[in-house]
PDB file of C-alpha atoms (C1' of nucleotides) in Angstrom:
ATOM      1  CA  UNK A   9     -25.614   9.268  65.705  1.00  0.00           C
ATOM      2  CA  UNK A  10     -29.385  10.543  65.472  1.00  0.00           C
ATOM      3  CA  UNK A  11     -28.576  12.808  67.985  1.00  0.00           C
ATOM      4  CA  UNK A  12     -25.529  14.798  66.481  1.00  0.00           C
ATOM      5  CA  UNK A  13     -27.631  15.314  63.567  1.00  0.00           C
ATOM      6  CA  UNK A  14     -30.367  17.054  64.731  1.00  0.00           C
ATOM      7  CA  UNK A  15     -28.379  18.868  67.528  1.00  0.00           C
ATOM      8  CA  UNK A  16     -26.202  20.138  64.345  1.00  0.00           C
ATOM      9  CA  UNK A  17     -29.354  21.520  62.455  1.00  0.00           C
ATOM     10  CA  UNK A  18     -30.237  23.082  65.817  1.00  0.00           C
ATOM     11  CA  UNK A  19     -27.458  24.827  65.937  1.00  0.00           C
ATOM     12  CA  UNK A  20     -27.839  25.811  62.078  1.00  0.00           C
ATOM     13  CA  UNK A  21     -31.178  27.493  63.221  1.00  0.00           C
ATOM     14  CA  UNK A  22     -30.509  29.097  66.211  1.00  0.00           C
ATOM     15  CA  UNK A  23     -27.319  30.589  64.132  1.00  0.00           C
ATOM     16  CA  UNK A  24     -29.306  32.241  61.545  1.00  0.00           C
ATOM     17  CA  UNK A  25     -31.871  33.300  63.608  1.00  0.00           C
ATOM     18  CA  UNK A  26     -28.799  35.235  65.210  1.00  0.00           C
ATOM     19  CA  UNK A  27     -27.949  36.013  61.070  1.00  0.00           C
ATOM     20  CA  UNK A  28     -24.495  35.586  61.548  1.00  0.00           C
ATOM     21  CA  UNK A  29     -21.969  33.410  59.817  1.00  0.00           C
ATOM     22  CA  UNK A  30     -20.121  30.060  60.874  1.00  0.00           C
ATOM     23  CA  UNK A  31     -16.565  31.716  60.966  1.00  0.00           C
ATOM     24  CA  UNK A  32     -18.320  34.483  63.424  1.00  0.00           C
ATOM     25  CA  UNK A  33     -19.879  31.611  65.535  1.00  0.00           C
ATOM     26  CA  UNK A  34     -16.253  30.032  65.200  1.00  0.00           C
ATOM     27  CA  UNK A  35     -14.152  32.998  66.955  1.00  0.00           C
ATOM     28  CA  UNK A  36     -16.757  33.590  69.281  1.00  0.00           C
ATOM     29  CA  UNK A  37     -16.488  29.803  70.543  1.00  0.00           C
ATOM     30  CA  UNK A  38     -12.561  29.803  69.441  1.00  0.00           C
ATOM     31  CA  UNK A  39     -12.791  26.647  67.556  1.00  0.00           C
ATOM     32  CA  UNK A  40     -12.296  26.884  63.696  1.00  0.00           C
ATOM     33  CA  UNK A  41     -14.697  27.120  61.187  1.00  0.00           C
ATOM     34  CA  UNK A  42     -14.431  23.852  60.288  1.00  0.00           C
ATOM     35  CA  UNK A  43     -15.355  22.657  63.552  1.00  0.00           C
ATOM     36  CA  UNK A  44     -17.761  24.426  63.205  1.00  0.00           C
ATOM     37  CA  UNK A  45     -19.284  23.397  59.509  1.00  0.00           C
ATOM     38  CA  UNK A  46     -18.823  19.320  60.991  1.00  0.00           C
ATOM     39  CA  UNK A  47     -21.427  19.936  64.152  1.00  0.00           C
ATOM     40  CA  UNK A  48     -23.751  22.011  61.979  1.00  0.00           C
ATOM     41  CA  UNK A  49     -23.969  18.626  59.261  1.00  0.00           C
ATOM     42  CA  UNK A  50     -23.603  16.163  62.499  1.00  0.00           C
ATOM     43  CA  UNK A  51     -20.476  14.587  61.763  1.00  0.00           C
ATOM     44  CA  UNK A  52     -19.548  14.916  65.078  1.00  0.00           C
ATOM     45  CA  UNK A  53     -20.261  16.740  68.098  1.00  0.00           C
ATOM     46  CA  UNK A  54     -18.767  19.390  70.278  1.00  0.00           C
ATOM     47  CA  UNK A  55     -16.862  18.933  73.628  1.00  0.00           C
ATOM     48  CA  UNK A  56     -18.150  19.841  76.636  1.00  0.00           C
ATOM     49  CA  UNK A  57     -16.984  23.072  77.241  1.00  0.00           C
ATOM     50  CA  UNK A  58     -17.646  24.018  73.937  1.00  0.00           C
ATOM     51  CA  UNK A  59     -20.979  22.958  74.150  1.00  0.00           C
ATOM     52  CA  UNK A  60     -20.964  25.560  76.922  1.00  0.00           C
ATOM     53  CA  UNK A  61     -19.373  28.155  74.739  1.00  0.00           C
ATOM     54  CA  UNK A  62     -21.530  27.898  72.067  1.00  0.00           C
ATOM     55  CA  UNK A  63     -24.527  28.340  74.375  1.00  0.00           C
ATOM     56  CA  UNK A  64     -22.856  31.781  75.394  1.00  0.00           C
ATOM     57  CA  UNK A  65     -22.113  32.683  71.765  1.00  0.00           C
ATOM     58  CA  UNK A  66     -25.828  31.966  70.502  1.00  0.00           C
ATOM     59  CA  UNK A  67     -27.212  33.806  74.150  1.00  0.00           C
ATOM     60  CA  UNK A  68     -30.099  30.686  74.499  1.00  0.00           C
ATOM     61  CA  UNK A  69     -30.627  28.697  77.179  1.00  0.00           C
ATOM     62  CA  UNK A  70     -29.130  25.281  76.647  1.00  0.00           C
ATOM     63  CA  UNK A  71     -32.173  23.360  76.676  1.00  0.00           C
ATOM     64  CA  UNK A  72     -33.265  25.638  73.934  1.00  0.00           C
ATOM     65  CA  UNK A  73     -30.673  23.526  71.644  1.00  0.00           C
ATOM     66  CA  UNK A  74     -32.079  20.306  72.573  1.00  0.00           C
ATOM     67  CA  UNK A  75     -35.380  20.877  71.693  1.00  0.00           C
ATOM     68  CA  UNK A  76     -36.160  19.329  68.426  1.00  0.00           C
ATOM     69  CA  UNK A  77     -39.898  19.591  68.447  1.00  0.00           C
ATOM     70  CA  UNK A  78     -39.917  23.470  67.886  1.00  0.00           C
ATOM     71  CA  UNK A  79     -37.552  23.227  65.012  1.00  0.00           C
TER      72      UNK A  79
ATOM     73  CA  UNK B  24     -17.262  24.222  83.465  1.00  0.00           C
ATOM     74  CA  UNK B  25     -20.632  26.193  84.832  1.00  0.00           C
ATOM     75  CA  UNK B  26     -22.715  23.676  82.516  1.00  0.00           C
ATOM     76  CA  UNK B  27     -20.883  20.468  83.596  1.00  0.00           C
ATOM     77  CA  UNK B  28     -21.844  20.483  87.329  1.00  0.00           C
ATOM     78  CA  UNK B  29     -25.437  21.805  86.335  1.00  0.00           C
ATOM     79  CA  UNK B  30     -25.936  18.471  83.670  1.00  0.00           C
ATOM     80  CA  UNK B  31     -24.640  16.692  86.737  1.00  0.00           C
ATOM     81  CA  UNK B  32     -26.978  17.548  89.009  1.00  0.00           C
ATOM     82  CA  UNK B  33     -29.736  16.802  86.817  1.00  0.00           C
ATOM     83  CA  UNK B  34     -28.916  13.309  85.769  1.00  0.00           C
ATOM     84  CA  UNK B  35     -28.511  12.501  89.324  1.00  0.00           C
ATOM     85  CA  UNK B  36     -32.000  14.116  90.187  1.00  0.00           C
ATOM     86  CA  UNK B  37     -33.330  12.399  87.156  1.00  0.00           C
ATOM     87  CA  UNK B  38     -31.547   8.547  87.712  1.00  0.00           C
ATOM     88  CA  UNK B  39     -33.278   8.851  91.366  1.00  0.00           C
ATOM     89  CA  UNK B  40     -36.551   9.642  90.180  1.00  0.00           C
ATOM     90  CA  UNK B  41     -36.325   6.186  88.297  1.00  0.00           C
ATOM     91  CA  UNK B  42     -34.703   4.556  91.572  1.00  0.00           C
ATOM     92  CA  UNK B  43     -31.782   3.617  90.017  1.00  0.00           C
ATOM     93  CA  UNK B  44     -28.407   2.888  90.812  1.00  0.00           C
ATOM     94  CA  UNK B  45     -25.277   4.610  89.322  1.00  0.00           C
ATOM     95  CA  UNK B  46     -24.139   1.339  88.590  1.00  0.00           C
ATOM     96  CA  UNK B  47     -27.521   0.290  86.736  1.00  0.00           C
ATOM     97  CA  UNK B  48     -27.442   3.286  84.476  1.00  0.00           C
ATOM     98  CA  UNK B  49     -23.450   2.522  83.897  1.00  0.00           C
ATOM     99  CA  UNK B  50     -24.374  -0.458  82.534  1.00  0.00           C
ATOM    100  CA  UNK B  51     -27.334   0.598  80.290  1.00  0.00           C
ATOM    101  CA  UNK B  52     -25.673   3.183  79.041  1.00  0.00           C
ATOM    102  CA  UNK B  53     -21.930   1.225  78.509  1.00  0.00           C
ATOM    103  CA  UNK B  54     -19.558   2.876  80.491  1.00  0.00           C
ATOM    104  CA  UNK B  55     -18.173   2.321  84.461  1.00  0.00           C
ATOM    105  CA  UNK B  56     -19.732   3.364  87.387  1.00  0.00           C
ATOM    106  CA  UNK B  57     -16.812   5.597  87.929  1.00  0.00           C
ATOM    107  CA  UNK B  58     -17.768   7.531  85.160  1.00  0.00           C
ATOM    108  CA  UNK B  59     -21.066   8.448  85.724  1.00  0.00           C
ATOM    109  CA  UNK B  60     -20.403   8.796  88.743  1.00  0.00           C
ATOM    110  CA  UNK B  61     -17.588  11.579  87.609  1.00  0.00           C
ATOM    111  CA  UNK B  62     -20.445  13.007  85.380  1.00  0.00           C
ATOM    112  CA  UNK B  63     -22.732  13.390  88.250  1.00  0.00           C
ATOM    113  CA  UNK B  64     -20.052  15.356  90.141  1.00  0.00           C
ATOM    114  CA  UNK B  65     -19.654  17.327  87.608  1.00  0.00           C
ATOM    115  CA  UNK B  66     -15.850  16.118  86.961  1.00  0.00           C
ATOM    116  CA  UNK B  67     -16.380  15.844  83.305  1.00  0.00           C
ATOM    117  CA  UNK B  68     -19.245  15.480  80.757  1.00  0.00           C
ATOM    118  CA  UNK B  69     -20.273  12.817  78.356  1.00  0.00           C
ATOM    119  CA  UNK B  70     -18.959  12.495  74.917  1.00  0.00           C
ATOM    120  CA  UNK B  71     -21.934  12.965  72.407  1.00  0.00           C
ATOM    121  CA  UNK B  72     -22.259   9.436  71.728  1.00  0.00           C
ATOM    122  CA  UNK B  73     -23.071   7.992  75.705  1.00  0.00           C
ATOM    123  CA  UNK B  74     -25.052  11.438  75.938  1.00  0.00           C
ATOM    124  CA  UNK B  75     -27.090   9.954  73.822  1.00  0.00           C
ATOM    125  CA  UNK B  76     -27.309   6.762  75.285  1.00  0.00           C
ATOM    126  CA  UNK B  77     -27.949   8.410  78.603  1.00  0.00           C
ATOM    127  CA  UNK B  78     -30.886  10.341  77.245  1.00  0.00           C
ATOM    128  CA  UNK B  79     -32.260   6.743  76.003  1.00  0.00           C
ATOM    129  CA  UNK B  80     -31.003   5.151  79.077  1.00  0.00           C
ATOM    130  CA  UNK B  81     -33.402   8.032  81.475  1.00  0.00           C
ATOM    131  CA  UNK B  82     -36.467   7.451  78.604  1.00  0.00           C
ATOM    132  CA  UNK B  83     -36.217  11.706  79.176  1.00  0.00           C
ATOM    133  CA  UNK B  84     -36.528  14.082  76.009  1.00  0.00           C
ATOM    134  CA  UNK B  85     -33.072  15.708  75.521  1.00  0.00           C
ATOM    135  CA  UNK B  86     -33.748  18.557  76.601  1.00  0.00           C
ATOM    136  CA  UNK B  87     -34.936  18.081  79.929  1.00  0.00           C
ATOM    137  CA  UNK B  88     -31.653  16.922  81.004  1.00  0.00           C
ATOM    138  CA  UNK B  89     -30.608  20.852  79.810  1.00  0.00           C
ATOM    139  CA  UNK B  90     -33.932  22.161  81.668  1.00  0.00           C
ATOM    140  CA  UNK B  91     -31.929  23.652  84.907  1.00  0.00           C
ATOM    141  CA  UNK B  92     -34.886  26.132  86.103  1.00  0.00           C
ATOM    142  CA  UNK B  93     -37.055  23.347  86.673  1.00  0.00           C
ATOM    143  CA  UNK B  94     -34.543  21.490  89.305  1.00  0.00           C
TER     144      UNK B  94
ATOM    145  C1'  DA C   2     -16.484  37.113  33.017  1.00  0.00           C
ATOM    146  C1'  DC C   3     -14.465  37.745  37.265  1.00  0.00           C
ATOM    147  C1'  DC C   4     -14.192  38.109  42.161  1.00  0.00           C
ATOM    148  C1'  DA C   5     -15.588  37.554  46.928  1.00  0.00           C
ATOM    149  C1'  DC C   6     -18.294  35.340  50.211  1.00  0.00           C
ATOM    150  C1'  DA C   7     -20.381  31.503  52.633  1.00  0.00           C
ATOM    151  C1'  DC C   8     -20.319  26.868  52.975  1.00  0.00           C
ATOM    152  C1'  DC C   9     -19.638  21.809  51.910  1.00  0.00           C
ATOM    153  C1'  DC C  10     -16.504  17.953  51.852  1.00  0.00           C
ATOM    154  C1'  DG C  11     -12.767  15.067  52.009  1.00  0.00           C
ATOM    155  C1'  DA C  12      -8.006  13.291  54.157  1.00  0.00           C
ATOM    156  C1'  DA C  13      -4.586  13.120  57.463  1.00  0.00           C
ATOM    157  C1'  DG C  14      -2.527  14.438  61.572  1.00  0.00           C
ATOM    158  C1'  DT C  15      -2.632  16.293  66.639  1.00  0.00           C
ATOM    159  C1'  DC C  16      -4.125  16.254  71.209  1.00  0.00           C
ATOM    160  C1'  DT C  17      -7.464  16.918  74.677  1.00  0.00           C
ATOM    161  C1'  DA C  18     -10.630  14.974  77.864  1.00  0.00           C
ATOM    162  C1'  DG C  19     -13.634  11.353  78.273  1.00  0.00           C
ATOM    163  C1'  DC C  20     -13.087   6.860  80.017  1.00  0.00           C
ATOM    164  C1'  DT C  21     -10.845   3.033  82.268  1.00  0.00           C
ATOM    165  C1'  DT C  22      -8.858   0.273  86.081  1.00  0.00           C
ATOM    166  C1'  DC C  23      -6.756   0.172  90.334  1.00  0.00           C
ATOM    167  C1'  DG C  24      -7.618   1.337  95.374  1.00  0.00           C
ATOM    168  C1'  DT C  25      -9.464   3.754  99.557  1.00  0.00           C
ATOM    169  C1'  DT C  26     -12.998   5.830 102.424  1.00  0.00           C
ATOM    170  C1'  DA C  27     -17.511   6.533 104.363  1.00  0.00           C
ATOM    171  C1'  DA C  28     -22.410   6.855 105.123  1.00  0.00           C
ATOM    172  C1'  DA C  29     -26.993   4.322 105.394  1.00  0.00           C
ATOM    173  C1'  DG C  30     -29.867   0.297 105.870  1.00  0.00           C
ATOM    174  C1'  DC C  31     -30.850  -4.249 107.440  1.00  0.00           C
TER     175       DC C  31
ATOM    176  C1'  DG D  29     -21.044  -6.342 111.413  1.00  0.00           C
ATOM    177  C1'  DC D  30     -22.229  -7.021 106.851  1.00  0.00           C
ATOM    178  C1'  DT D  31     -23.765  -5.202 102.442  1.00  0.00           C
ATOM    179  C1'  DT D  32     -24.835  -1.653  99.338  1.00  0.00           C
ATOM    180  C1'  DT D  33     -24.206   2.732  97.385  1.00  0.00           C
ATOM    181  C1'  DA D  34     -21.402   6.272  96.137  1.00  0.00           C
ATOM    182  C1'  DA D  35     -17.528   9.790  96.779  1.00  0.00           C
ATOM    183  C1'  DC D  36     -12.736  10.445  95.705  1.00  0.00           C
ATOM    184  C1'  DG D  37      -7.709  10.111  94.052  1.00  0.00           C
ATOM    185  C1'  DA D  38      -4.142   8.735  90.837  1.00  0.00           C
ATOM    186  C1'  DA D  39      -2.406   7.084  86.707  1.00  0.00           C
ATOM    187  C1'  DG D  40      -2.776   5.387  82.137  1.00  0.00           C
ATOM    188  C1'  DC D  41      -5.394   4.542  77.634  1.00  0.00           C
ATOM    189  C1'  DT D  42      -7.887   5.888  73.650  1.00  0.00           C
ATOM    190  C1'  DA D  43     -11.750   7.629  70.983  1.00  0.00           C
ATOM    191  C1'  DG D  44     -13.145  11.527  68.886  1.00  0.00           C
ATOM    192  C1'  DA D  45     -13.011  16.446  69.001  1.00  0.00           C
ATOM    193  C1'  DC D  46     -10.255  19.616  66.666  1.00  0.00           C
ATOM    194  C1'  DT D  47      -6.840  21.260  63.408  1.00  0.00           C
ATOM    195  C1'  DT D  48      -4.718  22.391  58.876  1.00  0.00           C
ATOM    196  C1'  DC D  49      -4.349  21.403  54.127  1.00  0.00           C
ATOM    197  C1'  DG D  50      -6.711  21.357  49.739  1.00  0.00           C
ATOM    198  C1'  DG D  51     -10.502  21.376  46.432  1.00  0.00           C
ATOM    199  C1'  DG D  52     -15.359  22.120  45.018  1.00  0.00           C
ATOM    200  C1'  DT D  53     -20.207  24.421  44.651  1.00  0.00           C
ATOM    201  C1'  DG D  54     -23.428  28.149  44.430  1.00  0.00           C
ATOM    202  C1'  DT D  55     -24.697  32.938  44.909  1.00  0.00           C
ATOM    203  C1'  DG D  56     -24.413  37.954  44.544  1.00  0.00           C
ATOM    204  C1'  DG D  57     -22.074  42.007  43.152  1.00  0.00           C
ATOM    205  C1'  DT D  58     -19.548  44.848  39.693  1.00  0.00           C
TER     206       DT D  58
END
DNA sequence: ACCACACCCGAAGTCTAGCTTCGTTAAAGC
DNA sequence: GCTTTAACGAAGCTAGACTTCGGGTGTGGT
């Protein structure tokens, strides 16, 4: 639950910091925008494989969006 | 399907550093051996909820079970 | 004032894949 | 030879990831 949350807002940050929009961060992964908007506010969290997606879309290393302390 | 087999990797390299059994961290974190032990083999990831509870389960930060350079 | 954009926020339905329970096999240690 | 640990397959269940609908809010541009 705590987790979702802050991985969301990670997300959020590492998204802007890439200044582009959730419906481009949407067709990149090919999940809707939506999707999306719920893992950016934490409601829930993505699959697997688009975990890995998203990773590819934002061009970080994965641990990058698991590390709350530099938020 | 890259990401799953590296995540496995490390929360087998991790659960042996704490000299624990797959079975052990099944049970702290609530699901069957089977399962981790399919999550180890990279078979399939964790849903967000027992990756959580596998993060609390190792006493890790998050993001060292994304930190694949440091294997 | 109006429109477009970006996003939040429900509700309700679909469907994938995470998870389970069976069972078998095999290596390592004592 | 017994026990423990873990790999591995198959088959079924189910939570939650994901979708589509619809409506609402705030901002910036013209």
């Amino acid at each position: 639950m705590q987790l979702k949350k802050q991985f969301g807002r990670r997300v959020q940050q590492l998204r802007l910091a890439k200044k582009i929009t959730q419906e481009e961060l949407a067709e990149h992964v090919g999940v809707s925008i939506e999707s999306i908007s719920n893992i950016e506010r934490g409601i829930h969290g993505p699959s697997f494989d688009n975990l890995e997606k998203i990773i590819l879309a934002l061009n970080v290393p994965a641990k990058m969006l698991f590390d709350f302390d530099e938020e």
